[in-house]
Short mmCIF file of C-alpha atoms in Angstrom, two decimals:
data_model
loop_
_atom_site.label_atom_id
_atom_site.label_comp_id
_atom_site.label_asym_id
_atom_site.label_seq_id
_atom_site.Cartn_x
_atom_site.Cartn_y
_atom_site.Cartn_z
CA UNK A 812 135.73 164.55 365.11
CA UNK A 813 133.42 163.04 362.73
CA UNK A 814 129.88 161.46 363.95
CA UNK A 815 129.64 157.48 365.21
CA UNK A 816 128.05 155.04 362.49
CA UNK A 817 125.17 154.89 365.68
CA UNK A 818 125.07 158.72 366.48
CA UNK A 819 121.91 160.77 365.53
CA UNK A 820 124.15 162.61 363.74
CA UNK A 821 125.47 159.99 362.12
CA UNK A 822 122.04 158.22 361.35
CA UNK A 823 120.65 161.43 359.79
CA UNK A 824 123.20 161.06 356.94
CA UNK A 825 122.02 157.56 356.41
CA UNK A 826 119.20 154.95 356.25
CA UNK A 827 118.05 154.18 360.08
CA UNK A 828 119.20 150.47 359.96
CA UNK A 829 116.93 147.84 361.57
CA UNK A 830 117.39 144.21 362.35
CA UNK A 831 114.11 142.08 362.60
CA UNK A 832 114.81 138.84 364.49
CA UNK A 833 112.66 136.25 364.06
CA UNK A 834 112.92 132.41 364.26
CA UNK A 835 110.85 132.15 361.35
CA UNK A 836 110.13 133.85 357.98
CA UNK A 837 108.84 132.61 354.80
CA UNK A 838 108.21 130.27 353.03
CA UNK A 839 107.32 128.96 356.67
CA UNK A 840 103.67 129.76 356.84
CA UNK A 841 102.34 131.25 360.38
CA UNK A 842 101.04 134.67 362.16
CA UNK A 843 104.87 135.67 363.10
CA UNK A 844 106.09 134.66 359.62
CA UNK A 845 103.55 137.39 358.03
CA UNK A 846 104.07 139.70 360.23
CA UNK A 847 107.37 139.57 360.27
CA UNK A 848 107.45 139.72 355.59
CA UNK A 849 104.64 142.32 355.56
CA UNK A 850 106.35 144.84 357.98
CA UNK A 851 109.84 144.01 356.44
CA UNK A 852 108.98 145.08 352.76
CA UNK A 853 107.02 148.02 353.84
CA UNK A 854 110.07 149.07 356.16
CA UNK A 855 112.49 148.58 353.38
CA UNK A 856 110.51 150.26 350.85
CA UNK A 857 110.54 153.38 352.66
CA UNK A 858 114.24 155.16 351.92
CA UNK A 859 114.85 156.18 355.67
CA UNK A 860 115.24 152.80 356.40
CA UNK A 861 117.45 149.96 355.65
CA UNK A 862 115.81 146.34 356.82
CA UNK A 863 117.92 143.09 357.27
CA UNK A 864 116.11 140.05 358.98
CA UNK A 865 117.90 137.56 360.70
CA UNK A 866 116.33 134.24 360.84
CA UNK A 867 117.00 130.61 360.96
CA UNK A 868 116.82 126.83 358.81
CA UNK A 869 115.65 124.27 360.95
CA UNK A 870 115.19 122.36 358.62
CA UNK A 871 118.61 122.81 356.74
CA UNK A 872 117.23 123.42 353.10
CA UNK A 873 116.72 126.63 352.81
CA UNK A 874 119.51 129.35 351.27
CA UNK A 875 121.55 131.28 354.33
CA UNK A 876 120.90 134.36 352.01
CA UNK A 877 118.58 135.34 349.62
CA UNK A 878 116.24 139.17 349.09
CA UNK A 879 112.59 138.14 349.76
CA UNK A 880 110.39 141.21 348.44
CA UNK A 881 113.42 143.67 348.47
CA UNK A 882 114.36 142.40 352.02
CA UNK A 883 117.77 141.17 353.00
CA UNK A 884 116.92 137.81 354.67
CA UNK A 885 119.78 135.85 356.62
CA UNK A 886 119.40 132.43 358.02
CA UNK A 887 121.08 130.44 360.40
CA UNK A 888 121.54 127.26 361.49
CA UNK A 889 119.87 126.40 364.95
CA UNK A 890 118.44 123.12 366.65
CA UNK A 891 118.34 120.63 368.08
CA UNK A 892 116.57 118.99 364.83
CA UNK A 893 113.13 117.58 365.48
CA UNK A 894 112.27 120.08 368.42
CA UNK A 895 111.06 123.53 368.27
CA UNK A 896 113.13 124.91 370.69
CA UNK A 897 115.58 126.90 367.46
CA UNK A 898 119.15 127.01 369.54
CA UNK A 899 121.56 128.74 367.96
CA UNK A 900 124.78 130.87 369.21
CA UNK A 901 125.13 131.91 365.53
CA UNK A 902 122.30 134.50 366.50
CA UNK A 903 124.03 136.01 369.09
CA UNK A 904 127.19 136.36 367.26
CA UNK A 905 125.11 138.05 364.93
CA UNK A 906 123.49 140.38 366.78
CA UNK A 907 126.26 141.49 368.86
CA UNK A 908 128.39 142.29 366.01
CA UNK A 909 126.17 143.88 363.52
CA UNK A 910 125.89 147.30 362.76
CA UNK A 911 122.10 148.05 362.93
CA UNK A 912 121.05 151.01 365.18
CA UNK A 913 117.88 149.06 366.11
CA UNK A 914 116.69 145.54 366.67
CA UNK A 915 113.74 144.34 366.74
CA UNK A 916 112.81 140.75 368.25
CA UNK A 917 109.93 139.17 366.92
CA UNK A 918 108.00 137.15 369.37
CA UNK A 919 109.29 135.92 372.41
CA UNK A 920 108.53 131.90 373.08
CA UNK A 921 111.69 130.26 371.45
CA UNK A 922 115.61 130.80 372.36
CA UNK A 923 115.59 133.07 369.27
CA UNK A 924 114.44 136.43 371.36
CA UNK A 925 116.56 135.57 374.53
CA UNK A 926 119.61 135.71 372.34
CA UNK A 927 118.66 138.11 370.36
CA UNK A 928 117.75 140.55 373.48
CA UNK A 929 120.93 139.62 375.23
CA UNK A 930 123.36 140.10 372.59
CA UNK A 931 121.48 143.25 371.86
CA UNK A 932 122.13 144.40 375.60
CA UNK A 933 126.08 143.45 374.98
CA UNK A 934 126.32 145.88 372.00
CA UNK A 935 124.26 148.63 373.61
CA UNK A 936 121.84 148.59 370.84
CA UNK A 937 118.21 149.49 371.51
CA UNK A 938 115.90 146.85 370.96
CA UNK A 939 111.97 146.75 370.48
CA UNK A 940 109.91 143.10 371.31
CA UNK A 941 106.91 142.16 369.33
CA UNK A 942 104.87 139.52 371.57
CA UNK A 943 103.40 137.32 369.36
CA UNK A 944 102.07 135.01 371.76
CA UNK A 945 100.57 131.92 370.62
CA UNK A 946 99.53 128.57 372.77
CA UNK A 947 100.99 125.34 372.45
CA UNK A 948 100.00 121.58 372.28
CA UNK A 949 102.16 119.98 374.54
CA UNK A 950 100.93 120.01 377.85
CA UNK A 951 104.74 120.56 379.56
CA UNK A 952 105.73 123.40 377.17
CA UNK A 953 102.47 125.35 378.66
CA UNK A 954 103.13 124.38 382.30
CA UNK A 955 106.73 126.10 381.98
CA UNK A 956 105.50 129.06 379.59
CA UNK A 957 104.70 130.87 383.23
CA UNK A 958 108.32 130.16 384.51
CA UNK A 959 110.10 130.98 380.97
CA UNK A 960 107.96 134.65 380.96
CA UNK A 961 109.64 135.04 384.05
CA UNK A 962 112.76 134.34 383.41
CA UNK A 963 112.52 136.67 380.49
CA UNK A 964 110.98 139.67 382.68
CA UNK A 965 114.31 141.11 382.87
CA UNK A 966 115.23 141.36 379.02
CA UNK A 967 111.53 142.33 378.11
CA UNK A 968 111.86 144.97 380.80
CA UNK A 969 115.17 146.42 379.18
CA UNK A 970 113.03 146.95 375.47
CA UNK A 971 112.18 150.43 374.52
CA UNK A 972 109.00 148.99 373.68
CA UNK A 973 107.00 146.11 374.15
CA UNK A 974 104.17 145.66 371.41
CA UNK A 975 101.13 143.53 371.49
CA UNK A 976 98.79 142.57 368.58
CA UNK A 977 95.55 143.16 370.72
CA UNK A 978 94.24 144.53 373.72
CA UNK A 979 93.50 141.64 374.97
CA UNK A 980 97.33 140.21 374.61
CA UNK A 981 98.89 143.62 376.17
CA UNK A 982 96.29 142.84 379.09
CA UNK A 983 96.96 139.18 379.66
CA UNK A 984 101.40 139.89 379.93
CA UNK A 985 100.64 143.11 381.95
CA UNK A 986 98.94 140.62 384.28
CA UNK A 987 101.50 138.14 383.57
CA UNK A 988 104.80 140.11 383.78
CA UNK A 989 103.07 142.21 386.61
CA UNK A 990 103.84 145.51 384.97
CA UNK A 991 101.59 148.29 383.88
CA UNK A 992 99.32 148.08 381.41
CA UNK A 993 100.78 151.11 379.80
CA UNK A 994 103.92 149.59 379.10
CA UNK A 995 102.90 147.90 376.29
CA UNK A 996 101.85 149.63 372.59
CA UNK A 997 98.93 147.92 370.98
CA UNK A 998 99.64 147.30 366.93
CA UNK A 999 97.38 145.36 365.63
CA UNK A 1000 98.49 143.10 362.57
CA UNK A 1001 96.79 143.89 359.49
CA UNK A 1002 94.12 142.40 358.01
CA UNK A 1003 94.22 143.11 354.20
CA UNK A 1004 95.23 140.15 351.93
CA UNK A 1005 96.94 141.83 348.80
CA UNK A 1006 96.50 138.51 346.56
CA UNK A 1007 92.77 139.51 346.25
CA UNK A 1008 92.52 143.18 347.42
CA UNK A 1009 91.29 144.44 344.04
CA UNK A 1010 89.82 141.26 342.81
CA UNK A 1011 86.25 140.87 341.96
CA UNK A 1012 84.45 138.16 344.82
CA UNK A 1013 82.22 135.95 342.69
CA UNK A 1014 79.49 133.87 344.19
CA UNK A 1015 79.99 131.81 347.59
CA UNK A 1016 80.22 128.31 347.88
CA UNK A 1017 77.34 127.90 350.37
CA UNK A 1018 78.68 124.31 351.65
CA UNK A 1019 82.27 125.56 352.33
CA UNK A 1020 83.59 125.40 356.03
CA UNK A 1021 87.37 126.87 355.92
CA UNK A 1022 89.86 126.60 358.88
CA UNK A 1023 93.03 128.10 358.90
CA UNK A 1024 96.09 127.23 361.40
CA UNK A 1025 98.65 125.22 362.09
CA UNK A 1026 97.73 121.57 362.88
CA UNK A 1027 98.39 121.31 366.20
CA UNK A 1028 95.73 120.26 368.81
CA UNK A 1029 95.01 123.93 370.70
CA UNK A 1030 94.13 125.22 367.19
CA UNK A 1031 90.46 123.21 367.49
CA UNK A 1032 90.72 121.97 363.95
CA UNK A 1033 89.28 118.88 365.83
CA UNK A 1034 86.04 120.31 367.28
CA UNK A 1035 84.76 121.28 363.69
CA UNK A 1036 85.93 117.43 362.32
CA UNK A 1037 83.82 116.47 365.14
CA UNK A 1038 80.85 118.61 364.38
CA UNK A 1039 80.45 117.58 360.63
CA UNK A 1040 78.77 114.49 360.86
CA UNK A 1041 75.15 116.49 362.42
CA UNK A 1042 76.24 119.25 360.40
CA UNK A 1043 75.89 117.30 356.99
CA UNK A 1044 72.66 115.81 357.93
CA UNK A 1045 71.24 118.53 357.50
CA UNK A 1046 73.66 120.21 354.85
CA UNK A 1047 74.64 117.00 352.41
CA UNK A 1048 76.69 119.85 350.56
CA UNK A 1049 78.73 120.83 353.78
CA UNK A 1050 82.24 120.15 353.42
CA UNK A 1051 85.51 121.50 355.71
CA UNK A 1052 88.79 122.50 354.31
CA UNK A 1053 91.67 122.69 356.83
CA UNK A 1054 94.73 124.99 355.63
CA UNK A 1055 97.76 124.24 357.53
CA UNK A 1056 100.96 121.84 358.24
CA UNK A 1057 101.98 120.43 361.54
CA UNK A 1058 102.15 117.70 363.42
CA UNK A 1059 98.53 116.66 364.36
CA UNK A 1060 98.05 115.77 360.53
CA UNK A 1061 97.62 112.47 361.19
CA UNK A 1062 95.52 112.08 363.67
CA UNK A 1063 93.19 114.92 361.73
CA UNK A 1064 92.93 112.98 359.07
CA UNK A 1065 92.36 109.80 361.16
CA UNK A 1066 89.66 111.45 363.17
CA UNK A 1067 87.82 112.29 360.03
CA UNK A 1068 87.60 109.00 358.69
CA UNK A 1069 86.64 107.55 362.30
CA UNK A 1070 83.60 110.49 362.32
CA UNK A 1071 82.47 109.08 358.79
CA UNK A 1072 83.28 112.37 357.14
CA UNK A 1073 86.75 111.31 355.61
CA UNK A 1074 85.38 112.39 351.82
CA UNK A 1075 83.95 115.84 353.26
CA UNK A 1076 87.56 116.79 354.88
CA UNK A 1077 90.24 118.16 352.94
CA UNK A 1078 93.85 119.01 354.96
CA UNK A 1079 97.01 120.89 352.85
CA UNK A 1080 99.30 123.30 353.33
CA UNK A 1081 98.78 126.57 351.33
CA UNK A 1082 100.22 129.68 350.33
CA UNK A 1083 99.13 133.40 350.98
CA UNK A 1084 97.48 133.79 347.85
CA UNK A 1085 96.07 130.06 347.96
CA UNK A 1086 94.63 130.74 351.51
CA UNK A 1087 93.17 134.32 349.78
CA UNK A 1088 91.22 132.72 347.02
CA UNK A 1089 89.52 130.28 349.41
CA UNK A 1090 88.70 132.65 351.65
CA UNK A 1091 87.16 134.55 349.00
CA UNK A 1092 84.52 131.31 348.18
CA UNK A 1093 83.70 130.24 351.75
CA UNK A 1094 80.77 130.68 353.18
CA UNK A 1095 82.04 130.09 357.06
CA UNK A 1096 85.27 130.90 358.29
CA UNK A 1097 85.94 128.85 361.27
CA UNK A 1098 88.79 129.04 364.15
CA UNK A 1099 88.12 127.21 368.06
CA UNK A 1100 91.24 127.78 368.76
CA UNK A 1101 92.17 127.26 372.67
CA UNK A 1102 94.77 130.85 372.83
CA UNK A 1103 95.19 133.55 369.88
CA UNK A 1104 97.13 136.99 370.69
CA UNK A 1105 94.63 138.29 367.97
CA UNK A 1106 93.49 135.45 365.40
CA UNK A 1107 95.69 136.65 362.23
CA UNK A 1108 93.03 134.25 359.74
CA UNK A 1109 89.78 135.54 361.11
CA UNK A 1110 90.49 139.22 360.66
CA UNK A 1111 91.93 138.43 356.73
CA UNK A 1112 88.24 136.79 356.21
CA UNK A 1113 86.47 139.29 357.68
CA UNK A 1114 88.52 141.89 355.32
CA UNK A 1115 87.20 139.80 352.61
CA UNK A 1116 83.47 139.98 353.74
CA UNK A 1117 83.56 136.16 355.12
CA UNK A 1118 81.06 135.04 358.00
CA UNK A 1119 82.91 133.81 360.95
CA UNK A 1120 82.43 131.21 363.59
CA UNK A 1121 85.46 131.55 366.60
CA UNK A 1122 85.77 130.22 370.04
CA UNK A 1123 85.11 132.74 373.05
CA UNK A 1124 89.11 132.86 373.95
CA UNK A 1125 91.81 134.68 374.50
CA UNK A 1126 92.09 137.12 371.77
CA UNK A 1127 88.80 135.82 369.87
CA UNK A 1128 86.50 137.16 372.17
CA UNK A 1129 87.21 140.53 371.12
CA UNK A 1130 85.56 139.77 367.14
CA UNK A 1131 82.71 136.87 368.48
CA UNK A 1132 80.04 139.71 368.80
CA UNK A 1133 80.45 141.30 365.57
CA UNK A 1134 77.25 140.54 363.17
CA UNK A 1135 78.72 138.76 361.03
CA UNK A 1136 80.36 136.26 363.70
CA UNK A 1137 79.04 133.85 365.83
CA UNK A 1138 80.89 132.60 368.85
CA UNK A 1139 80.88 129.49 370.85
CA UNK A 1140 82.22 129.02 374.21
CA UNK A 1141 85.56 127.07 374.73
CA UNK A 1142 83.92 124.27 376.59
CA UNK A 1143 81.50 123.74 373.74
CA UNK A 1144 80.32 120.43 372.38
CA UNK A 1145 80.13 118.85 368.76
CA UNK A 1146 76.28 120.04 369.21
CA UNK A 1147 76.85 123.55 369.68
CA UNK A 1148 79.56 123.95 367.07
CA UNK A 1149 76.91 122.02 364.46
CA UNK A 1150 74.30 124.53 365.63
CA UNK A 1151 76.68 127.43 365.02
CA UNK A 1152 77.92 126.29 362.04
CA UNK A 1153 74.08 125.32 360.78
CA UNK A 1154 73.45 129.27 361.59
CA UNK A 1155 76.17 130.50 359.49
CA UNK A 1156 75.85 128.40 356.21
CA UNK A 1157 71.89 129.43 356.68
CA UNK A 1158 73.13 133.42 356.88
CA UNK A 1159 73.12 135.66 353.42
CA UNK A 1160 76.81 135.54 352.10
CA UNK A 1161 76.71 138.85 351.81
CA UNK A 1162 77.69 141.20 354.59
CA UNK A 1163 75.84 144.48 354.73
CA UNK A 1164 77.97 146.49 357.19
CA UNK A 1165 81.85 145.35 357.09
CA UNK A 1166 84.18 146.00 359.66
CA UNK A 1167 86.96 148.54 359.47
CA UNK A 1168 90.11 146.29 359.99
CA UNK A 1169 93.66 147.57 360.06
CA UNK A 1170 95.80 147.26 356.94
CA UNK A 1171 99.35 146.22 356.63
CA UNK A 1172 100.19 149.53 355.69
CA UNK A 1173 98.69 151.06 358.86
CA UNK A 1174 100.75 148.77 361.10
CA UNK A 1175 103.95 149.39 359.13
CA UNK A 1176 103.50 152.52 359.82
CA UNK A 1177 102.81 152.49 363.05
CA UNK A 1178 105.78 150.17 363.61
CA UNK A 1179 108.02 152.78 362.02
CA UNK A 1180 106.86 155.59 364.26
CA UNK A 1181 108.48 153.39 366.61
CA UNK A 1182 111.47 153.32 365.81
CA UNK A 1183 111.79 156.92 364.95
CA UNK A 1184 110.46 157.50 368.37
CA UNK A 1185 112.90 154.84 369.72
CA UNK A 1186 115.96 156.31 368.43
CA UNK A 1187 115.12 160.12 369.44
CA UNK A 1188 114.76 159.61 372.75
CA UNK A 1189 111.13 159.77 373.00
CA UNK A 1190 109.75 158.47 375.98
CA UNK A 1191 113.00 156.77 376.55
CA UNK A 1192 114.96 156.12 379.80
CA UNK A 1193 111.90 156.81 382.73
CA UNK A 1194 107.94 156.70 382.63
CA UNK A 1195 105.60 153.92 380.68
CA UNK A 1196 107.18 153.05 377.19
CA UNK A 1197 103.42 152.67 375.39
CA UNK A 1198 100.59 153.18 375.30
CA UNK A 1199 97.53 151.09 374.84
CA UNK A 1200 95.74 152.37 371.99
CA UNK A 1201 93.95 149.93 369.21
#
């Protein structure tokens, strides 16, 4: 009798096939969205693996199917339009009937994972979670984040592994889920930014405040607006550059012209490569946000030798020490920030003693051990499922 398409047998005469499920992907710009393309490619450039991802088109323009990078990308249609809740039985449907021997659900917070998990349990395929947790600007979508990780506990608890960006984020839903701590595998995200990995950095532009996120309220893109008007009185050249859509444009943009700073604030959307290059000339690199599971933009500047300024939060904490950073605490006012941000833009550009930041090609790999170990039975069926190593 010859071996089942899902048998080890079988798999060992073929590619390991994995499904990555996540409710976004590029060209939508975000941490799970980079994650999600920069594991992908690596995955499917290796030859014992064969990587689909299964995604979605909120906003209807996008093509169902299309190879991003060598990756088979699928989307589907989900809703309700407007909302950012991404329902869609078409993922399901998907899931339950494909033929991948893994899948692997990437974050956690939208009705993408559920389905994805459940339809996953249905076909008896093994399935891995990457947490990607993230805050949120509307007050009711935080109150019932507590309730919905609940309600979850019983699909996360069926993964073969649950994976967390940072120690801090493996911490926070061991605490949360009420689990171990050693049930969750710590994989950082990587930090290198291949648009300008080989690229000579020229000068700085001493006056250059970057802040990178989407524009929603939690991300703190207001503090710094706030904190511009001291800063520039004593740095005329000071300006801030906010990279990022969302929906607290507006009232960005209005705030800046309120705090008398509206020709020192520049907001737009960039790409990858866009974000690289500015990186690459600012002086500061700046993020208050309120909750990061690791702070994707402040580990790509400090791979390209930026100076930092972050909030004391979640995630953050774990880089505001480093030399070249300076942190501030949540509850800070415009005063502090200025101060902080006064400090920085006073610092030498120059960073004498780097950090040693993950690379994409580190977590790839990492990710990939995974699934190897997933799909031989390692640790499988009793016992922690991780460990928490950084």
């Amino acid at each position: 009798m010859s071996p089942s398409p899902g048998s080890a047998a079988g798999r060992s005469r073929r590619p390991t096939r994995v499904l990555m499920v996540a409710h976004r992907f590029p060209p939508y710009t975000g941490g799970v969205e980079t994650h999600t393309l920069e594991v992908a490619r690596r995955v499917a450039a290796d030859s014992r693996f064969e990587v689909h991802v299964l995604t979605t088109d909120l906003d209807r323009k996008l093509p169902p199917r299309e190879v991003v990078d060598g990756v088979q990308v699928t989307r589907v249609r989900v809703g309700p339009p407007g909302t950012d809740l991404y329902i869609g039985p078409d993922i399901f449907r998907r899931v339950r009937s494909t033929s991948a021997d893994l899948v692997h659900c990437q974050g956690y917070h939208t009705f993408v994972p559920p389905l994805a998990m459940a339809a996953a349990q249905r076909a008896r395929i093994p399935y891995v979670v990457t947490l990607h947790s993230g805050g949120h600007s509307s007050r009711v979508r935080r109150a019932i984040r507590p309730v919905q990780l609940r309600a979850l506990r019983g699909q996360l608890a069926g993964a073969e592994r649950l994976i967390a960006v940072s120690r801090f984020e493996a911490h926070e839903f061991a605490r949360r889920l009420n689990v171990p701590e050693d049930r969750f595998l710590v994989i950082p995200n990587g930090s290198d930014m291949p648009a300008v990995a080989n690229a000579k950095l020229g000068p700085r532009d001493a006056g250059l405040i970057l802040s990178v996120g989407r524009l929603e309220r939690y991300k703190g893109h207001h503090r710094l607006i706030d904190a511009l008007p001291r800063v520039r009185r004593e740095r005329p050249d000071a300006r801030l550059v906010i990279l990022g859509s969302g929906p607290y444009l507006s009232e960005l943009r209005h705030r800046a012209v309120e705090r008398g700073v509206g020709d020192a604030v520049e907001i737009r959307s960039a790409s990858r490569p866009e974000v690289a290059g500015l990186m690459a000339q600012a002086q500061v690199v700046a993020l208050l946000s309120d909750y990061e599971s690791q702070g994707l933009a402040v580990h790509e500047a400090l791979a390209l030798g930026c100076r930092i300024m972050v909030s004391r939060s979640s995630a953050l904490a774990e880089v505001a020490d480093l030399p070249q950073a300076r942190g501030v605490a949540p509850s800070a006012g415009s005063d502090e920030i200025a101060d902080g941000l006064l400090a920085q833009l006073a610092a030498p550009s120059s960073i004498a003693d780097p950090p040693i930041l993950p690379s994409w090609d580190e977590c790839a790999a990492r990710v990939m051990d995974v699934y190897r170990a997933v799909l031989s039975g390692e640790d499988s069926g009793s016992g922690p499922i991780g460990s928490t190593t950084s």
